[in-house]
XYZ file of C-alpha atoms in Angstrom:
309
model
C 57.046 -34.608 -59.883
C 55.896 -32.077 -62.059
C 55.362 -34.517 -64.880
C 53.272 -37.095 -62.494
C 51.120 -33.892 -61.725
C 50.540 -32.922 -65.672
C 49.685 -36.292 -66.335
C 47.136 -36.689 -63.239
C 45.678 -33.093 -64.303
C 45.222 -34.061 -67.649
C 43.447 -37.236 -66.874
C 40.717 -35.867 -64.644
C 40.630 -32.367 -65.292
C 36.581 -31.803 -66.250
C 35.893 -35.573 -66.924
C 32.205 -34.209 -68.785
C 34.313 -32.550 -71.225
C 36.887 -35.455 -72.025
C 36.719 -36.917 -75.530
C 38.786 -39.088 -77.558
C 41.841 -36.823 -78.603
C 42.367 -35.990 -75.121
C 43.199 -40.045 -74.420
C 44.994 -40.317 -77.686
C 47.352 -37.422 -76.668
C 47.938 -39.006 -73.737
C 48.486 -42.443 -74.386
C 51.252 -41.230 -76.807
C 52.806 -39.111 -73.896
C 52.768 -42.604 -71.820
C 54.230 -44.537 -74.660
C 56.789 -41.908 -75.469
C 57.754 -42.125 -71.357
C 58.337 -45.671 -72.362
C 59.833 -45.263 -75.567
C 62.653 -43.499 -73.732
C 63.325 -45.672 -71.017
C 63.466 -48.738 -73.662
C 66.092 -46.652 -75.837
C 68.099 -45.553 -72.617
C 67.885 -49.132 -71.072
C 71.322 -51.001 -70.617
C 71.820 -53.878 -70.892
C 72.945 -54.668 -67.158
C 69.787 -54.705 -64.605
C 71.444 -52.472 -62.330
C 71.452 -49.097 -64.298
C 72.607 -45.870 -62.665
C 71.756 -42.443 -62.969
C 74.255 -39.917 -64.218
C 76.076 -39.310 -60.828
C 76.995 -43.206 -60.607
C 74.078 -44.082 -58.098
C 71.514 -46.587 -58.388
C 68.262 -45.502 -59.427
C 66.346 -44.799 -56.496
C 63.589 -47.305 -55.483
C 64.033 -49.930 -58.448
C 61.819 -53.063 -57.112
C 63.882 -56.390 -57.146
C 62.415 -60.021 -57.693
C 60.752 -61.060 -54.377
C 59.139 -57.960 -53.608
C 55.754 -57.114 -52.979
C 53.712 -53.796 -53.517
C 50.200 -52.530 -53.047
C 48.465 -49.643 -53.953
C 45.174 -47.874 -53.757
C 43.304 -47.354 -56.977
C 41.217 -44.233 -58.105
C 38.838 -43.767 -61.175
C 36.236 -45.725 -62.538
C 34.639 -48.405 -60.955
C 35.256 -51.917 -61.668
C 32.104 -53.836 -61.205
C 29.976 -54.625 -64.167
C 26.521 -53.888 -62.948
C 24.673 -53.633 -66.132
C 22.649 -55.919 -67.660
C 21.357 -57.021 -63.941
C 17.340 -56.269 -64.286
C 15.408 -58.958 -63.095
C 12.175 -59.955 -64.784
C 9.170 -58.742 -63.209
C 6.668 -61.023 -61.146
C 3.466 -62.059 -62.879
C 1.427 -60.828 -60.221
C 2.220 -57.321 -61.273
C 1.763 -57.856 -65.038
C -2.324 -58.984 -65.269
C -3.228 -55.793 -67.216
C -0.614 -56.245 -69.623
C 0.419 -59.480 -69.691
C 3.624 -60.960 -68.378
C 6.811 -59.755 -69.997
C 10.656 -60.488 -70.171
C 12.795 -57.618 -71.190
C 15.833 -58.506 -73.471
C 18.465 -55.936 -71.908
C 21.505 -57.046 -72.866
C 25.060 -55.966 -70.449
C 27.226 -53.536 -71.397
C 30.774 -52.221 -70.515
C 29.934 -49.925 -67.980
C 33.645 -50.292 -66.667
C 34.477 -47.992 -69.265
C 33.268 -44.556 -69.434
C 34.355 -41.902 -71.698
C 32.541 -39.221 -70.368
C 32.499 -40.198 -66.558
C 36.067 -40.747 -64.447
C 36.413 -39.147 -61.028
C 39.665 -39.104 -59.631
C 37.972 -38.683 -56.144
C 36.311 -42.108 -56.241
C 38.170 -45.186 -54.533
C 37.536 -48.306 -56.696
C 39.623 -50.932 -54.663
C 43.376 -52.075 -54.196
C 46.062 -53.997 -56.289
C 48.842 -56.050 -55.139
C 51.578 -56.573 -57.371
C 54.658 -59.517 -56.798
C 58.007 -59.236 -58.741
C 58.862 -62.453 -60.484
C 61.834 -60.650 -61.802
C 63.667 -57.181 -60.945
C 61.024 -56.039 -64.384
C 58.466 -58.311 -64.385
C 55.308 -58.421 -62.086
C 52.338 -59.827 -61.665
C 49.337 -58.150 -60.036
C 45.918 -59.259 -59.178
C 42.768 -56.859 -57.856
C 39.208 -57.557 -57.623
C 36.409 -57.443 -54.714
C 32.985 -59.068 -53.900
C 29.517 -57.942 -52.910
C 27.319 -60.443 -51.657
C 23.869 -59.501 -50.104
C 20.838 -61.907 -48.927
C 17.080 -60.492 -47.856
C 15.309 -63.678 -46.898
C 11.773 -63.861 -47.797
C 8.565 -63.771 -45.354
C 5.110 -64.187 -46.055
C 2.603 -60.854 -45.846
C -0.382 -61.166 -43.528
C -3.588 -59.856 -44.577
C -6.027 -58.096 -41.721
C -8.966 -60.138 -39.967
C -12.553 -58.412 -39.766
C -14.597 -59.236 -36.782
C -17.605 -57.769 -38.530
C -17.329 -57.433 -42.237
C -19.951 -54.477 -42.470
C -18.084 -52.166 -40.074
C -14.631 -50.646 -41.135
C -13.654 -50.663 -37.214
C -13.442 -53.887 -36.750
C -9.773 -55.044 -37.774
C -8.541 -57.360 -34.818
C -5.169 -58.278 -37.271
C -3.512 -55.538 -38.819
C -2.226 -56.183 -41.930
C 1.624 -57.111 -42.382
C 3.229 -57.097 -45.584
C 5.627 -59.365 -47.170
C 9.054 -59.173 -47.509
C 10.773 -59.995 -50.888
C 13.572 -62.191 -51.022
C 16.585 -60.200 -52.695
C 19.748 -61.722 -52.945
C 22.779 -60.429 -54.781
C 25.807 -61.588 -55.772
C 28.925 -59.364 -57.587
C 32.625 -60.247 -58.032
C 35.365 -58.756 -60.523
C 38.560 -60.717 -60.604
C 41.465 -58.689 -62.945
C 45.090 -60.938 -63.122
C 47.846 -58.763 -64.998
C 51.167 -58.914 -65.987
C 53.694 -56.012 -66.033
C 57.299 -55.402 -67.915
C 59.180 -52.469 -65.901
C 61.654 -50.508 -67.554
C 64.479 -48.881 -65.933
C 65.050 -44.878 -66.780
C 67.683 -42.465 -66.833
C 64.991 -40.356 -65.007
C 65.534 -41.235 -61.290
C 62.223 -42.322 -59.759
C 60.899 -42.846 -62.732
C 59.379 -45.897 -63.717
C 57.275 -46.817 -66.720
C 55.737 -50.125 -67.692
C 53.777 -52.170 -70.146
C 51.247 -54.808 -69.564
C 48.023 -56.931 -70.206
C 45.258 -57.535 -67.788
C 42.703 -60.053 -68.253
C 39.162 -59.481 -66.477
C 36.258 -61.816 -65.226
C 33.308 -60.471 -64.023
C 30.281 -62.262 -62.556
C 27.331 -60.894 -60.596
C 23.887 -62.978 -60.094
C 20.537 -61.519 -58.444
C 17.478 -63.617 -57.390
C 14.130 -62.351 -56.252
C 10.895 -64.209 -54.924
C 7.616 -62.186 -53.853
C 5.518 -64.299 -51.638
C 2.716 -61.814 -51.534
C -0.734 -63.507 -52.284
C -3.734 -60.840 -52.009
C -7.136 -62.116 -50.881
C -10.195 -60.116 -49.280
C -11.453 -61.926 -46.018
C -14.516 -60.186 -46.257
C -15.473 -61.662 -49.487
C -15.058 -65.243 -50.037
C -16.242 -65.030 -53.943
C -13.430 -62.859 -54.286
C -10.356 -64.301 -56.391
C -6.622 -64.667 -54.799
C -3.653 -63.113 -56.642
C -0.623 -64.666 -56.106
C 2.000 -62.365 -57.209
C 5.149 -64.619 -57.661
C 5.626 -68.545 -58.899
C 9.005 -69.058 -57.849
C 12.613 -67.388 -57.887
C 13.344 -64.914 -60.682
C 17.038 -64.716 -61.644
C 19.339 -62.958 -63.988
C 22.766 -63.745 -64.230
C 25.618 -61.682 -65.695
C 29.424 -62.910 -66.663
C 32.157 -60.797 -68.396
C 35.021 -61.888 -69.787
C 37.542 -59.094 -71.160
C 41.169 -58.313 -71.597
C 43.324 -55.145 -71.727
C 46.352 -53.587 -72.683
C 48.406 -51.507 -70.047
C 50.309 -48.550 -70.503
C 51.736 -46.858 -67.033
C 54.448 -45.068 -64.852
C 55.415 -45.202 -61.335
C 56.883 -42.018 -59.408
C 58.546 -42.723 -56.342
C 57.948 -39.717 -54.203
C 59.714 -41.465 -51.078
C 61.303 -44.544 -50.302
C 58.930 -47.176 -50.297
C 56.153 -44.725 -51.622
C 54.799 -44.191 -54.960
C 51.949 -42.282 -57.243
C 51.243 -43.820 -60.825
C 49.076 -43.080 -63.590
C 47.984 -45.940 -66.013
C 46.012 -45.924 -69.263
C 43.875 -48.934 -71.330
C 45.139 -48.019 -74.901
C 43.360 -51.263 -76.246
C 40.465 -53.076 -74.373
C 38.341 -55.796 -75.204
C 35.036 -57.131 -72.867
C 32.426 -60.035 -73.818
C 29.802 -60.040 -71.640
C 26.402 -61.553 -71.648
C 23.125 -62.477 -69.236
C 20.516 -65.141 -68.727
C 17.380 -64.515 -67.505
C 14.996 -66.770 -65.907
C 11.206 -65.366 -65.128
C 10.229 -68.635 -63.192
C 11.842 -72.128 -62.138
C 11.395 -74.255 -65.338
C 10.911 -71.678 -68.096
C 13.653 -70.614 -70.594
C 16.240 -68.384 -70.647
C 16.320 -65.490 -72.418
C 19.934 -64.630 -73.192
C 21.607 -61.108 -74.384
C 25.231 -60.227 -75.210
C 27.376 -57.525 -76.143
C 30.883 -56.921 -77.338
C 32.426 -53.844 -76.467
C 35.856 -52.641 -78.066
C 37.315 -49.376 -76.218
C 40.609 -47.333 -77.087
C 42.564 -44.885 -74.764
C 40.450 -45.505 -71.919
C 39.990 -46.142 -68.160
C 42.688 -44.135 -66.572
C 43.948 -45.075 -62.906
C 45.548 -42.960 -60.571
C 47.465 -45.152 -57.865
C 49.065 -44.035 -54.550
C 51.025 -47.110 -53.788
C 53.874 -48.595 -51.340
C 56.015 -51.538 -50.765
C 54.494 -54.272 -48.638
C 57.895 -56.328 -48.042
C 59.758 -59.408 -49.620
C 59.778 -63.057 -49.378
């Protein structure tokens, strides 16, 4: 238990002051534990402790585990800025900004153990090999509603309004998803209750946001005034991210069927691009970013045994 406490303390202590050196040391520690486990891993699948008893809580083929994950969130939120409506750009012209998405899921200076970021499910195909799945989705929908201008009985009197002005409701629809599929190889260890593993994750991120402002401005008291149409159609932006990462971690069983775990990603690659359309029929503006990160995105987990097939 002291080993796990020490690792967790070093991962999440003063997140604003973390640097590459700390992550390298942490990764070296995890990989050293895994290396020792490999060296001690016998030819038999049923290794035992020094007192001849079977290692506690060694998972078996056909079993499921679940875990709550704490650390950095895993939604690709960058690059979702929509083009503005043309009606808001009458003075300086209509502009579509070319801001590219970036890997906001990896941030070396912000990783908080108090932030619960989701869940993870694992299925053990064999006693040593497990596949895992995590992810999430956020869906929001705000329908549009046309504005209503006020109506005057007498244009010369400021107090002759019969119908007040009703503001428009801007349509704002958002979809955010992330799916992370991975596989792990778990090593047995002479240290009871500690099970290191190595693995890989494949990441897919998708988000789409659309907006439409139905506002139409005109002066009811001045028929000669011009009419301002704010939007000419639905504006959209789509963000797609594809990535893969190596994983090194360990589980420590605090009791039968309950464990705490830590892992870190020694290498992560993410390719992300977005596509912006300022109005129907207009060309897309696309921007892309590739990100490599090393010894980043540590995670703390609280897990439990679910059942078996």
